[in-house]
Coordinates of C-alpha atoms and ligand atoms in Angstrom, one line a residue:
X1 CA 11.2 -29.4 -11.5
X2 CA 7.5 -30.2 -11.5
X3 CA 5.3 -29.3 -14.5
X4 CA 1.7 -28.3 -13.8
X5 CA -1.3 -27.6 -15.9
X6 CA -3.4 -24.5 -15.1
X7 CA -7.0 -25.1 -13.9
X8 CA -9.3 -24.8 -17.0
X9 CA -10.8 -21.5 -15.8
X10 CA -7.3 -20.0 -15.5
X11 CA -6.4 -21.2 -19.0
X12 CA -9.5 -19.6 -20.4
X13 CA -8.8 -16.4 -18.5
X14 CA -5.2 -16.3 -19.7
X15 CA -6.3 -16.9 -23.3
X16 CA -8.7 -14.1 -23.1
X17 CA -6.0 -11.8 -21.7
X18 CA -3.4 -12.6 -24.3
X19 CA -5.6 -12.7 -27.4
X20 CA -7.6 -9.6 -26.9
X21 CA -6.6 -6.0 -27.0
X22 CA -6.9 -4.2 -23.7
X23 CA -6.9 -0.5 -23.2
X24 CA -5.8 -0.4 -19.6
X25 CA -3.0 -2.9 -19.4
X26 CA -1.4 -0.7 -16.8
X27 CA -3.6 -2.1 -14.0
X28 CA -1.4 -5.2 -13.8
X29 CA 0.9 -3.0 -11.7
X30 CA -1.8 -2.1 -9.3
X31 CA -2.7 -5.8 -8.9
X32 CA 0.9 -6.9 -8.3
X33 CA 1.6 -4.1 -5.8
X34 CA -1.7 -4.8 -4.0
X35 CA -0.7 -8.4 -3.7
X36 CA 2.7 -7.3 -2.2
X37 CA 0.9 -5.0 0.1
X38 CA -1.3 -7.8 1.3
X39 CA 1.7 -10.0 1.8
X40 CA 3.4 -7.3 3.9
X41 CA 0.2 -6.8 5.9
X42 CA 0.1 -10.5 6.7
X43 CA 3.7 -10.6 7.9
X44 CA 3.4 -7.3 9.7
X45 CA 0.6 -8.8 11.8
X46 CA 2.5 -11.9 12.7
X47 CA 5.6 -9.9 13.5
X48 CA 3.6 -7.8 16.0
X49 CA 1.7 -10.6 17.6
X50 CA 3.7 -13.8 17.3
X51 CA 7.0 -14.3 19.3
X52 CA 8.4 -16.6 16.6
X53 CA 8.6 -13.8 14.1
X54 CA 10.4 -11.4 16.3
X55 CA 13.8 -12.8 15.1
X56 CA 13.1 -11.3 11.6
X57 CA 14.6 -8.0 10.9
X58 CA 11.4 -6.6 9.4
X59 CA 11.2 -3.3 7.6
X60 CA 8.4 -3.8 5.1
X61 CA 9.1 -2.5 1.6
X62 CA 8.4 -3.0 -2.1
X63 CA 11.1 -2.7 -4.8
X64 CA 10.6 -2.1 -8.5
X65 CA 13.5 -3.0 -10.7
X66 CA 13.7 -2.3 -14.5
X67 CA 16.2 -4.0 -16.7
X68 CA 16.1 -2.4 -20.1
X69 CA 18.7 -4.7 -21.8
X70 CA 16.8 -7.8 -20.8
X71 CA 13.4 -6.2 -21.0
X72 CA 12.3 -7.3 -17.6
X73 CA 10.4 -5.7 -14.8
X74 CA 10.6 -7.0 -11.2
X75 CA 8.2 -6.3 -8.4
X76 CA 9.6 -7.5 -5.1
X77 CA 8.4 -7.5 -1.5
X78 CA 9.8 -8.8 1.8
X79 CA 6.4 -10.0 3.0
X80 CA 5.0 -13.4 4.1
X81 CA 6.1 -15.3 0.9
X82 CA 4.7 -18.5 -0.5
X83 CA 5.9 -22.1 -0.1
X84 CA 5.7 -24.7 -2.9
X85 CA 2.1 -25.8 -2.3
X86 CA 0.9 -22.2 -2.0
X87 CA 2.6 -21.3 -5.3
X88 CA 0.8 -24.1 -7.0
X89 CA -2.5 -23.3 -5.5
X90 CA -2.5 -19.5 -5.5
X91 CA -1.0 -19.1 -8.9
X92 CA -2.5 -22.1 -10.6
X93 CA -6.2 -22.0 -9.7
X94 CA -8.8 -19.3 -9.1
X95 CA -9.7 -19.1 -5.5
X96 CA -10.6 -15.6 -4.9
X97 CA -14.1 -14.5 -5.5
X98 CA -13.2 -11.3 -7.4
X99 CA -11.8 -13.3 -10.2
X100 CA -14.6 -15.8 -10.1
X101 CA -17.0 -12.9 -10.4
X102 CA -15.1 -11.7 -13.5
X103 CA -15.4 -15.2 -15.0
X104 CA -19.1 -15.3 -14.4
X105 CA -19.6 -12.1 -16.3
X106 CA -17.3 -12.5 -19.3
X107 CA -19.2 -12.3 -22.6
X108 CA -16.4 -13.3 -25.1
X109 CA -16.9 -9.8 -26.5
X110 CA -13.4 -8.4 -26.3
X111 CA -14.4 -4.8 -25.7
X112 CA -16.9 -5.5 -22.9
X113 CA -14.5 -8.0 -21.3
X114 CA -11.6 -5.5 -21.3
X115 CA -13.8 -3.1 -19.3
X116 CA -14.5 -5.9 -16.9
X117 CA -10.8 -6.6 -16.4
X118 CA -10.5 -3.0 -15.2
X119 CA -13.4 -3.5 -12.9
X120 CA -12.3 -6.7 -11.3
X121 CA -8.6 -6.5 -11.7
X122 CA -8.3 -10.3 -12.1
X123 CA -5.3 -10.1 -9.8
X124 CA -2.0 -11.8 -10.5
X125 CA -3.0 -13.2 -13.9
X126 CA -3.4 -9.7 -15.3
X127 CA 0.4 -9.6 -15.5
X128 CA 0.1 -11.8 -18.6
X129 CA -1.4 -8.9 -20.5
X130 CA 2.1 -7.3 -20.6
X131 CA 4.5 -10.3 -20.1
X132 CA 4.9 -13.5 -22.2
X133 CA 6.8 -15.2 -19.4
X134 CA 6.7 -14.7 -15.7
X135 CA 9.0 -16.0 -12.9
X136 CA 7.9 -15.9 -9.3
X137 CA 10.7 -16.5 -6.8
X138 CA 9.3 -16.8 -3.3
X139 CA 10.5 -17.7 0.2
X140 CA 8.1 -18.1 3.0
X141 CA 8.9 -16.2 6.3
X142 CA 10.8 -18.4 8.8
X143 CA 11.4 -21.1 6.1
X144 CA 14.8 -22.0 4.6
X145 CA 13.4 -23.1 1.3
X146 CA 12.8 -21.0 -1.7
X147 CA 10.9 -22.0 -4.9
X148 CA 10.8 -20.7 -8.4
X149 CA 7.5 -20.7 -10.3
X150 CA 7.8 -20.2 -14.1
X151 CA 5.1 -19.9 -16.7
X152 CA 4.6 -18.9 -20.3
X153 CA 0.8 -18.7 -19.7
X154 CA 0.3 -22.2 -21.2
X155 CA 1.4 -24.2 -18.2
X156 CA 3.7 -23.7 -15.3
X157 CA 6.5 -25.4 -13.4
X158 CA 7.9 -25.1 -9.9
X159 CA 11.4 -26.0 -8.9
X160 CA 13.6 -25.6 -5.8
X161 CA 15.7 -22.4 -5.8
X162 CA 17.5 -20.1 -3.5
X163 CA 16.7 -16.6 -2.2
X164 CA 18.3 -14.6 0.5
X165 CA 15.4 -13.1 2.4
X166 CA 11.7 -14.0 2.8
X167 CA 9.2 -12.5 0.4
X168 CA 8.3 -12.7 -3.2
X169 CA 10.0 -11.4 -6.3
X170 CA 8.0 -11.3 -9.5
X171 CA 9.9 -11.0 -12.8
X172 CA 8.0 -10.1 -15.9
X173 CA 9.5 -10.6 -19.3
X174 CA 7.8 -7.7 -21.0
X175 CA 6.2 -8.1 -24.5
X176 CA 7.1 -4.5 -25.5
X177 CA 8.9 -1.4 -24.3
X178 CA 5.9 0.5 -23.1
X179 CA 6.6 -0.2 -19.4
X180 CA 10.4 -0.1 -19.6
X181 CA 10.4 3.5 -18.6
X182 CA 10.9 4.8 -15.0
X183 CA 8.7 7.8 -15.6
X184 CA 5.7 5.7 -16.9
X185 CA 6.1 3.3 -13.9
X186 CA 6.3 6.1 -11.4
X187 CA 3.1 7.7 -12.8
X188 CA 1.2 4.4 -12.7
X189 CA 2.2 3.8 -9.2
X190 CA 1.3 7.3 -8.1
X191 CA -2.0 6.9 -9.8
X192 CA -3.0 3.6 -8.3
X193 CA -0.8 2.8 -5.3
X194 CA 0.2 6.1 -3.8
X195 CA -1.4 5.4 -0.4
X196 CA -0.7 1.7 0.3
X197 CA 0.9 1.9 3.7
X198 CA 4.3 0.6 2.6
X199 CA 7.1 2.4 0.7
X200 CA 7.8 1.5 -2.9
X201 CA 11.4 2.1 -4.1
X202 CA 12.9 2.3 -7.6
X203 CA 16.2 3.4 -9.1
X204 CA 15.7 6.7 -10.8
X205 CA 17.8 9.2 -12.6
X206 CA 18.0 12.4 -10.5
X207 CA 19.7 15.7 -10.9
X208 CA 22.5 16.4 -8.5
X209 CA 23.1 20.0 -7.6
X210 CA 26.7 21.0 -8.4
X211 CA 28.5 23.9 -6.7
X212 CA 29.7 25.2 -10.0
X213 CA 26.6 27.0 -11.5
X214 CA 28.1 27.2 -15.0
X215 CA 28.4 23.5 -15.5
X216 CA 25.5 21.6 -17.1
X217 CA 23.6 19.8 -14.3
X218 CA 24.7 16.3 -13.7
X219 CA 22.5 13.3 -13.1
X220 CA 23.0 10.2 -11.1
X221 CA 21.0 7.0 -10.4
X222 CA 19.4 7.1 -7.0
X223 CA 17.2 4.5 -5.2
X224 CA 14.1 6.6 -4.4
X225 CA 10.8 6.1 -2.7
X226 CA 8.1 6.9 -5.3
X227 CA 4.9 6.6 -3.4
X228 CA 3.4 8.5 -0.5
X229 CA 3.1 5.4 1.7
X230 CA 0.9 6.9 4.3
X231 CA -2.3 5.3 5.3
X232 CA -4.7 7.6 3.5
X233 CA -7.4 7.3 6.1
X234 CA -5.1 8.8 8.7
X235 CA -4.5 11.9 6.8
X236 CA -6.3 15.2 7.5
X237 CA -9.5 15.5 5.5
X238 CA -8.5 19.0 4.5
X239 CA -5.4 17.7 2.8
X240 CA -7.2 15.2 0.7
X241 CA -8.9 15.8 -2.7
X242 CA -11.7 13.8 -4.1
X243 CA -9.3 12.3 -6.6
X244 CA -7.1 11.0 -3.7
X245 CA -10.1 9.3 -2.1
X246 CA -11.2 7.8 -5.4
X247 CA -7.8 6.4 -6.3
X248 CA -7.5 4.8 -2.8
X249 CA -11.0 3.3 -3.3
X250 CA -9.8 1.6 -6.5
X251 CA -6.8 0.2 -4.7
X252 CA -8.9 -1.5 -2.0
X253 CA -12.1 -2.4 -3.9
X254 CA -11.1 -4.2 -7.2
X255 CA -13.4 -1.6 -8.8
X256 CA -12.1 0.8 -11.3
X257 CA -15.1 3.1 -11.4
X258 CA -15.2 6.1 -9.1
X259 CA -17.3 5.5 -6.0
X260 CA -20.6 7.4 -5.6
X261 CA -19.4 8.9 -2.3
X262 CA -17.0 8.5 0.6
X263 CA -17.5 9.0 4.3
X264 CA -14.4 9.8 6.3
X265 CA -14.7 10.0 10.1
X266 CA -12.2 10.5 12.8
X267 CA -13.6 9.9 16.3
X268 CA -11.6 11.1 19.3
X269 CA -14.1 10.6 22.2
X270 CA -14.0 7.7 24.6
X271 CA -13.1 5.4 21.8
X272 CA -10.6 6.5 19.3
X273 CA -11.0 5.2 15.8
X274 CA -11.0 6.2 12.1
X275 CA -13.4 5.0 9.4
X276 CA -13.3 5.6 5.7
X277 CA -16.3 4.2 3.9
X278 CA -17.2 4.2 0.3
X279 CA -20.4 3.5 -1.6
X280 CA -19.7 2.1 -5.0
X281 CA -21.3 3.4 -8.2
X282 CA -21.8 0.0 -9.7
X283 CA -23.2 -3.2 -8.1
X284 CA -20.6 -5.6 -6.8
X285 CA -21.2 -8.9 -8.7
X286 CA -21.7 -10.9 -5.5
X287 CA -24.1 -8.6 -3.8
X288 CA -26.9 -11.1 -3.7
X289 CA -24.8 -14.2 -3.1
X290 CA -24.6 -16.0 0.2
X291 CA -20.8 -16.1 0.0
X292 CA -20.4 -12.4 -0.7
X293 CA -17.0 -10.9 0.4
X294 CA -17.1 -8.2 2.9
X295 CA -15.7 -5.0 1.5
X296 CA -14.6 -3.6 4.8
X297 CA -11.1 -4.1 6.2
X298 CA -10.3 -4.0 9.9
X299 CA -7.1 -2.3 11.1
X300 CA -5.9 -1.9 14.6
X301 CA -3.5 1.0 15.0
X302 CA -2.8 0.9 11.3
X303 CA -2.0 -2.8 11.4
X304 CA -4.2 -4.8 9.0
X305 CA -6.2 -7.4 11.0
X306 CA -8.8 -8.9 8.6
X307 CA -10.9 -8.4 5.6
X308 CA -12.7 -11.7 6.1
X309 CA -15.1 -10.6 8.9
X310 CA -18.6 -10.2 7.5
X311 CA -19.9 -8.8 10.8
X312 CA -18.0 -5.5 10.7
X313 CA -21.1 -3.9 9.3
X314 CA -24.6 -5.4 9.2
X315 CA -25.6 -7.2 6.1
X316 CA -28.0 -4.5 5.0
X317 CA -24.9 -2.4 4.4
X318 CA -22.9 -5.1 2.7
X319 CA -22.4 -2.9 -0.4
X320 CA -20.2 -0.5 1.6
X321 CA -16.4 -0.7 1.0
X322 CA -13.7 0.7 3.2
X323 CA -11.7 0.7 6.3
X324 CA -12.2 0.7 10.1
X325 CA -9.1 1.4 12.1
X326 CA -9.4 1.2 15.9
X327 CA -6.9 2.4 18.4
X328 CA -8.1 0.6 21.5
X329 CA -8.1 -3.0 20.5
X330 CA -5.4 -5.6 21.0
X331 CA -3.6 -6.6 17.8
X332 CA -4.3 -10.3 18.4
X333 CA -8.0 -9.9 18.4
X334 CA -9.6 -13.2 17.5
X335 CA -12.9 -13.6 15.8
X336 CA -14.6 -14.5 19.1
X337 CA -13.2 -11.4 20.8
X338 CA -14.4 -9.3 17.8
X339 CA -17.9 -10.6 18.1
X340 CA -18.2 -9.9 21.8
X341 CA -16.0 -6.9 22.2
X342 CA -17.6 -3.7 23.5
X343 CA -15.3 -1.3 21.7
X344 CA -16.0 -3.1 18.4
X345 CA -19.7 -3.1 19.0
X346 CA -19.8 0.6 19.6
X347 CA -17.6 1.4 16.6
X348 CA -19.9 -0.7 14.5
X349 CA -23.0 1.0 15.8
X350 CA -21.6 4.4 15.3
X351 CA -20.5 3.5 11.8
X352 CA -24.0 2.3 10.9
X353 CA -25.5 5.5 12.3
X354 CA -23.0 7.6 10.4
X355 CA -23.5 5.9 7.1
X356 CA -27.3 6.1 7.4
X357 CA -27.2 9.8 8.4
X358 CA -24.9 10.6 5.5
X359 CA -27.3 8.9 3.1
X360 CA -30.1 10.9 4.6
X361 CA -28.1 14.1 3.9
X362 CA -27.7 13.0 0.3
X363 CA -31.5 12.3 0.1
X364 CA -32.2 15.8 1.3
X365 CA -29.5 17.7 -0.8
X366 CA -29.0 15.7 -3.9
X367 CA -32.0 13.7 -4.9
X368 CA -30.6 12.6 -8.3
X369 CA -27.5 11.1 -6.6
X370 CA -29.7 9.5 -4.0
X371 CA -31.9 7.8 -6.5
X372 CA -28.8 6.5 -8.3
X373 CA -27.7 5.0 -5.0
X374 CA -31.2 3.7 -4.3
X375 CA -31.5 2.0 -7.6
X376 CA -28.2 0.2 -6.9
X377 CA -28.6 -0.7 -3.3
X378 CA -32.1 0.1 -2.1
X379 CA -33.1 -3.5 -2.1
X380 CA -30.2 -4.4 0.2
X381 CA -30.9 -1.5 2.5
X382 CA -34.5 -2.6 2.8
X383 CA -33.3 -5.9 4.2
X384 CA -32.6 -3.9 7.3
X385 CA -36.3 -3.6 7.9
X386 CA -36.6 -7.4 8.3
X387 CA -37.3 -8.6 11.8
X388 CA -35.9 -6.7 14.7
X389 CA -33.3 -4.1 14.0
X390 CA -32.1 -1.2 16.1
X391 CA -31.8 1.1 13.0
X392 CA -35.3 0.5 11.6
X393 CA -36.5 4.1 12.1
X394 CA -33.5 5.5 10.3
X395 CA -33.9 3.1 7.4
X396 CA -37.6 3.9 7.1
X397 CA -36.6 7.5 6.4
X398 CA -34.4 6.2 3.6
X399 CA -36.6 3.9 1.7
X400 CA -38.3 5.1 -1.5
X401 CA -41.5 3.9 -3.2
X402 CA -43.2 4.2 -6.5
X403 CA -46.9 5.1 -6.1
X404 CA -50.2 4.9 -7.9
X405 CA -50.1 8.7 -8.3
X406 CA -46.6 9.8 -8.9
X407 CA -44.0 8.7 -11.5
X408 CA -41.0 9.4 -9.3
X409 CA -39.8 7.6 -6.2
X410 CA -41.1 9.2 -3.0
X411 CA -40.3 8.8 0.7
X412 CA -42.7 7.8 3.4
X413 CA -42.6 11.3 4.7
X414 CA -43.6 12.7 1.3
X415 CA -46.4 10.1 1.2
X416 CA -47.7 11.3 4.6
X417 CA -47.5 14.9 3.5
X418 CA -49.7 14.1 0.6
X419 CA -52.3 12.2 2.6
X420 CA -56.0 13.1 2.4
X421 CA -57.3 14.9 5.5
X422 CA -59.4 12.0 6.7
X423 CA -56.9 9.3 5.6
X424 CA -55.6 7.5 8.7
X425 CA -53.5 4.8 7.1
X426 CA -50.7 4.3 4.6
X427 CA -51.6 1.8 1.9
X428 CA -49.4 -0.4 -0.2
X429 CA -49.8 -3.2 -2.8
X430 CA -47.0 -5.7 -3.3
X431 CA -46.3 -8.1 -6.1
X432 CA -44.2 -8.8 -9.1
X433 CA -45.1 -6.5 -11.9
X434 CA -45.3 -2.8 -11.5
X435 CA -47.8 -2.5 -14.4
X436 CA -50.1 -5.2 -13.0
X437 CA -50.0 -3.7 -9.5
X438 CA -50.7 -0.2 -10.7
X439 CA -53.7 -1.4 -12.5
X440 CA -54.9 -3.9 -10.0
X441 CA -58.7 -3.9 -9.4
X442 CA -57.9 -3.8 -5.7
X443 CA -56.9 -0.2 -6.1
X444 CA -60.1 0.9 -7.7
X445 CA -61.9 2.2 -4.7
X446 CA -58.7 4.0 -3.5
X447 CA -58.3 5.6 -6.9
X448 CA -61.9 6.6 -6.7
X449 CA -61.3 8.3 -3.4
X450 CA -58.1 9.8 -4.8
X451 CA -55.9 8.0 -2.2
X452 CA -52.3 7.3 -3.1
X453 CA -51.0 3.8 -2.8
X454 CA -47.4 2.6 -2.6
X455 CA -46.6 0.2 -5.4
X456 CA -44.1 -2.3 -4.1
X457 CA -42.7 -4.5 -6.8
X458 CA -39.3 -5.7 -5.3
X459 CA -39.2 -9.4 -4.4
X460 CA -38.4 -8.5 -0.9
X461 CA -41.3 -6.1 -0.4
X462 CA -43.9 -8.8 0.2
X463 CA -41.9 -10.0 3.2
X464 CA -40.7 -6.7 4.5
X465 CA -43.8 -4.5 4.3
X466 CA -46.0 -6.6 6.7
X467 CA -43.1 -6.2 9.2
X468 CA -43.1 -2.4 9.2
X469 CA -46.5 -1.9 10.9
X470 CA -46.3 1.8 11.1
X471 CA -44.3 4.9 10.0
X472 CA -44.2 7.9 12.2
X473 CA -47.3 6.6 14.2
X474 CA -49.3 6.0 11.0
X475 CA -50.2 2.4 10.4
X476 CA -49.0 0.8 7.1
X477 CA -51.6 -1.6 5.6
X478 CA -52.1 -3.6 2.4
X479 CA -54.5 -1.8 0.1
X480 CA -56.7 -4.9 0.3
X481 CA -57.4 -4.1 3.9
X482 CA -58.5 -0.6 3.4
X483 CA -62.0 -0.2 4.8
X484 CA -64.5 2.4 4.1
X485 CA -67.5 2.2 6.4
X486 CA -70.0 4.1 4.4
X487 CA -69.9 1.6 1.6
X488 CA -71.3 -1.5 3.3
X489 CA -73.4 -3.6 0.9
X490 CA -76.1 -6.0 1.4
X491 CA -74.8 -9.5 0.8
X492 CA -78.3 -11.1 1.2
X493 CA -79.4 -10.8 -2.4
X494 CA -76.2 -12.8 -3.4
X495 CA -76.4 -15.4 -0.7
X496 CA -77.7 -18.1 -3.0
X497 CA -75.4 -17.6 -5.9
X498 CA -72.4 -17.2 -3.7
X499 CA -73.0 -20.6 -2.2
X500 CA -73.1 -22.1 -5.7
X501 CA -69.9 -20.2 -6.8
X502 CA -68.1 -21.4 -3.7
X503 CA -69.0 -25.0 -4.7
X504 CA -67.9 -24.6 -8.3
X505 CA -64.6 -22.9 -7.4
X506 CA -63.8 -24.8 -4.2
X507 CA -60.4 -25.9 -5.4
X508 CA -59.4 -22.4 -6.4
X509 CA -60.7 -20.0 -3.7
X510 CA -61.2 -20.0 0.0
X511 CA -64.3 -17.9 -0.1
X512 CA -66.5 -15.8 -2.4
X513 CA -68.0 -12.5 -1.4
X514 CA -69.4 -9.3 -2.7
X515 CA -67.3 -6.2 -2.3
X516 CA -67.6 -2.4 -2.5
X517 CA -64.0 -1.9 -3.5
X518 CA -64.5 -2.4 -7.2
X519 CA -65.6 0.3 -9.5
X520 CA -64.8 -1.0 -13.0
X521 CA -63.7 -4.6 -12.7
X522 CA -66.0 -7.5 -12.2
X523 CA -63.8 -9.3 -9.6
X524 CA -60.6 -9.4 -7.7
X525 CA -58.6 -11.7 -5.6
X526 CA -57.6 -10.8 -2.0
X527 CA -56.1 -12.8 0.9
X528 CA -57.4 -13.2 4.4
X529 CA -55.8 -10.7 6.8
X530 CA -53.6 -13.4 8.4
X531 CA -52.8 -15.3 5.3
X532 CA -49.6 -14.8 3.3
X533 CA -50.4 -13.5 -0.2
X534 CA -49.3 -15.1 -3.4
X535 CA -45.9 -13.4 -3.6
X536 CA -45.1 -14.1 0.1
X537 CA -46.0 -17.8 -0.4
X538 CA -43.7 -18.0 -3.4
X539 CA -40.8 -16.4 -1.4
X540 CA -41.4 -18.7 1.6
X541 CA -41.2 -21.7 -0.8
X542 CA -38.0 -20.3 -2.3
X543 CA -36.6 -20.0 1.2
X544 CA -37.1 -23.7 1.8
X545 CA -40.6 -24.1 3.1
X546 CA -41.5 -26.2 0.1
X547 CA -44.2 -28.2 1.9
X548 CA -46.2 -25.1 2.7
X549 CA -49.8 -26.0 1.8
X550 CA -51.2 -23.6 -0.9
X551 CA -53.2 -20.9 0.8
X552 CA -56.1 -19.9 -1.4
X553 CA -57.3 -16.3 -2.1
X554 CA -60.8 -15.0 -1.7
X555 CA -62.8 -14.0 -4.8
X556 CA -64.5 -10.7 -4.4
X557 CA -67.2 -9.7 -6.9
X558 CA -68.4 -6.3 -7.9
X559 CA -72.2 -6.2 -7.4
X560 CA -72.6 -3.1 -9.6
X561 CA -71.1 -4.8 -12.6
X562 CA -73.3 -5.9 -15.5
X563 CA -71.9 -9.4 -15.3
X564 CA -73.0 -9.6 -11.6
X565 CA -76.6 -9.3 -12.6
X566 CA -76.0 -12.1 -15.1
X567 CA -74.8 -14.2 -12.2
X568 CA -78.0 -13.7 -10.3
X569 CA -80.2 -14.8 -13.2
X570 CA -78.1 -17.4 -14.9
X571 CA -78.6 -20.9 -13.7
X572 CA -77.4 -22.8 -16.8
X573 CA -74.0 -21.3 -17.5
X574 CA -73.0 -20.5 -14.0
X575 CA -70.1 -23.0 -14.1
X576 CA -68.5 -21.3 -17.1
X577 CA -69.3 -17.9 -15.9
X578 CA -67.6 -18.6 -12.5
X579 CA -64.5 -19.8 -14.2
X580 CA -64.4 -16.8 -16.5
X581 CA -64.7 -14.4 -13.6
X582 CA -62.0 -16.2 -11.6
X583 CA -59.6 -16.2 -14.5
X584 CA -60.2 -12.5 -15.4
X585 CA -59.3 -11.7 -11.8
X586 CA -56.1 -13.8 -12.1
X587 CA -55.0 -12.3 -15.4
X588 CA -55.5 -8.8 -14.0
X589 CA -53.2 -9.6 -11.1
X590 CA -50.6 -11.1 -13.5
X591 CA -51.2 -14.6 -12.1
X592 CA -51.2 -17.8 -14.0
X593 CA -54.4 -19.3 -15.3
X594 CA -54.5 -22.9 -13.9
X595 CA -56.2 -24.7 -16.8
X596 CA -55.6 -22.5 -19.9
X597 CA -57.0 -25.1 -22.3
X598 CA -60.3 -25.3 -20.5
X599 CA -60.4 -21.6 -20.2
X600 CA -59.8 -21.2 -24.0
X601 CA -62.6 -23.6 -24.8
X602 CA -65.1 -21.7 -22.6
X603 CA -64.1 -18.4 -24.2
X604 CA -64.3 -19.9 -27.7
X605 CA -67.7 -21.2 -27.0
X606 CA -68.9 -17.9 -25.7
X607 CA -67.6 -16.0 -28.6
X608 CA -69.1 -18.5 -31.1
X609 CA -72.5 -17.9 -29.4
X610 CA -72.1 -14.2 -29.8
X611 CA -70.9 -14.4 -33.4
Ligands
ADP701 P1 -6.1 -11.9 -4.6 O1 -5.0 -11.0 -4.4 O2 -7.4 -11.2 -4.8 O3 -6.2 -13.0 -3.6 P2 -4.5 -12.6 -6.9 O4 -4.8 -13.3 -8.2 O5 -4.0 -11.2 -7.0 O6 -5.8 -12.6 -6.0 O7 -3.5 -13.4 -6.0 C1 -3.7 -14.8 -5.8 C2 -3.1 -15.2 -4.5 O8 -1.6 -15.4 -4.7 C3 -3.1 -14.2 -3.3 O9 -4.3 -14.4 -2.6 C4 -1.9 -14.6 -2.5 O10 -2.3 -15.7 -1.7 C5 -0.9 -15.1 -3.5 N1 0.0 -14.0 -3.8 C6 0.1 -13.3 -4.9 N2 1.1 -12.4 -4.9 C7 1.7 -12.6 -3.7 C8 2.9 -12.0 -3.0 N3 3.6 -11.0 -3.6 N4 3.2 -12.5 -1.8 C9 2.5 -13.5 -1.2 N5 1.4 -14.1 -1.8 C10 1.0 -13.7 -3.0
MG702 MG1 -4.5 -9.5 -5.7

C-alpha cells in the first residue's frame, strides 16, 4: 500500500467542501455518472476502432448499488478504467480546467462558493460532500491488474487489489441517510443523467401483478434500468421539452444554470448530421483564456470522438456548447483528417451559418434576450470581424453599438436608417471610457450637425473597426476623419504661432493645426489617417509589439475660442499656455498627463495671478 498526499489545491478544495454547508449536494451523482459515461465513451471508441479491444465482451452500462446496512452507495461502470498511475494523477491532483476555474473564483464565502460548486461541478471531489470515505476500485481495459484507491479526504492510498472485469467501481461511505433511498437516487438520475447514452441500472422494489385480485399486491426486488439512455440529440424535436434540453445542457456543460437558448438541427441532405448547440446564460470562466476548453463534442454515428478539438467551431463562437454528430465520417478520424476533411468543413460552415442566423432571429424577435446574449458574448462575436472571415457580413448584422444620441444598443442597420439625408459615412469613436468618448471634443462638430456617432469602448473595438471599412456599401470612418467642406478655415493668421507651438510641444505632438471641428473646446488630439491611435498602440504593445515607437497625435486648436486669440497675442507665456492647452485636450480624452507636477505648478501660478 502506498500513501499519498493530495496536491495542495485539492486539499483546499476538499476542506471547503467538507466544512461548508451546501444546498445542492446531489450534484455529486451527476459528476460521478458523467465520469462513468466518459469512461464508457472512451472504451466504446477503442472497441470500435482498435482490433485489440475486440476480444472484450463489451456492453456498456452503469450500475448503482445501495447498501442500507453498511450505509454505502456504489457507482460502477465497465468503461476504460484506470491503472495505478492514473488513479494517483486523476484523483490526487487537479488537471481539468473546470475545477481550476472553480478554484480561481472561490471567495471563501461559503454561500457564494456553494453556488459555484453547482456551476462548475468540481467533478470527482464533489463526492466528499456526501461521503467521509471513498474507495475507488479500478481495472484498466485489457490489463490484468486492479488497484484500490482509498481516501478519507485528508490523504489517500493506493494498493493492489482484484476485480473481475474492467472498469471502475466507486464506493461512497455516506455521511447520512439522505441518499440511501432508491426513490431519491432515481429522481436525481432522471433529473441530471436521463439522456447520457448508456443505461443505468439499480435494484428497485417493484409491484408484481398477481392473478388473484383479492390478494394485497406483492413486491419484489428487480434490477431495473432507471434512465432513458438515448442520445437526446437524436430524438425528435417534437418529443422534447425545454426542460429536457436544459437538463441535457447541464450534463454536458459543467454549468448548472439554464442556457439562454438551444439550436437543434437535423440535416438530411447530401451530408447527414445532427447538431445540438447551446448558448450559455453565464460567461464560462475561461472565455478569454488562451487555453479555453472547447465546449463542443464531436460524435460520429453516436460514438463519442473528441471534445478536445478547438476547431469544431471558429473561435468567435467559442462560447457555444453542444454536440456535432456526423453520419458520414470514419470512426477513426484523426486530428489531421478532421482538419482537412470536406464533410467536416461543410458541417462546420453550415453550423456557423445556422448559429448566426438563429441569433439574428432572436435579435429581430426578442430584443431583450438578444441584449442579454450580447452583453455576455458580444465581444467574442466581434472577434469574427478581425481580418478575413467568410461570415463577416452576417456578423456585421449582429453587432450592437452605443451611440452619441441613443442610450440603448443599436445595430448598424438602425444607425443607417437614422442617418441624415446628406450623410454619406458611418462615424465611430473608439477608446476606453464611454463617458470620455461621448464627451470627446472630436464629436463637437458632429453633434452640432446632429450626426450620430458610434461610441466604441470595448478593448477590441480599436482593432476591429478599422478593419470593417464599410457596412452595406456605406463607408465606416473614425469621427476624427469626418470632413465638412464648407468649413475650411484660413490657417495663415496662425502660421507664426503654430510654428512656435510645434517647437514647444515637439516631444508631445506630431503637428499642430487649426480646426473647424471644435465648437466649445479649445483643443483636441487626433491621429494621422494612417497612424494607429492611442488605444490601438496600447493593444499592439499588449500583443507583444513592445518596441513599437510611440506615434504622436496631432494637436488641433479651435480658432473661435477665446484662448485662441490669447495665443495670437501672447508672446511671454506661450510656453505655459501651450502646455495647458495640450493637457486639457489630454484630460478630456481621459489620457494621462505626462508631467503632472509641472502642470500643477503652471496652473497654480496662473490661479495665483488671477486671485
Ligand atoms: P473531469 O471529469 O472533468 O476530467 P473529474 O474530477 O470528474 O474531472 O475526474 C477526474 C479524472 O478522473 C477524469 O478526467 C478521469 O480521467 C478520471 N476518472 C474519474 N472517474 C472515472 C471513471 N469512472 N472511469 C475512468 N476514469 C475516471
Ligand atoms: Mg467529471
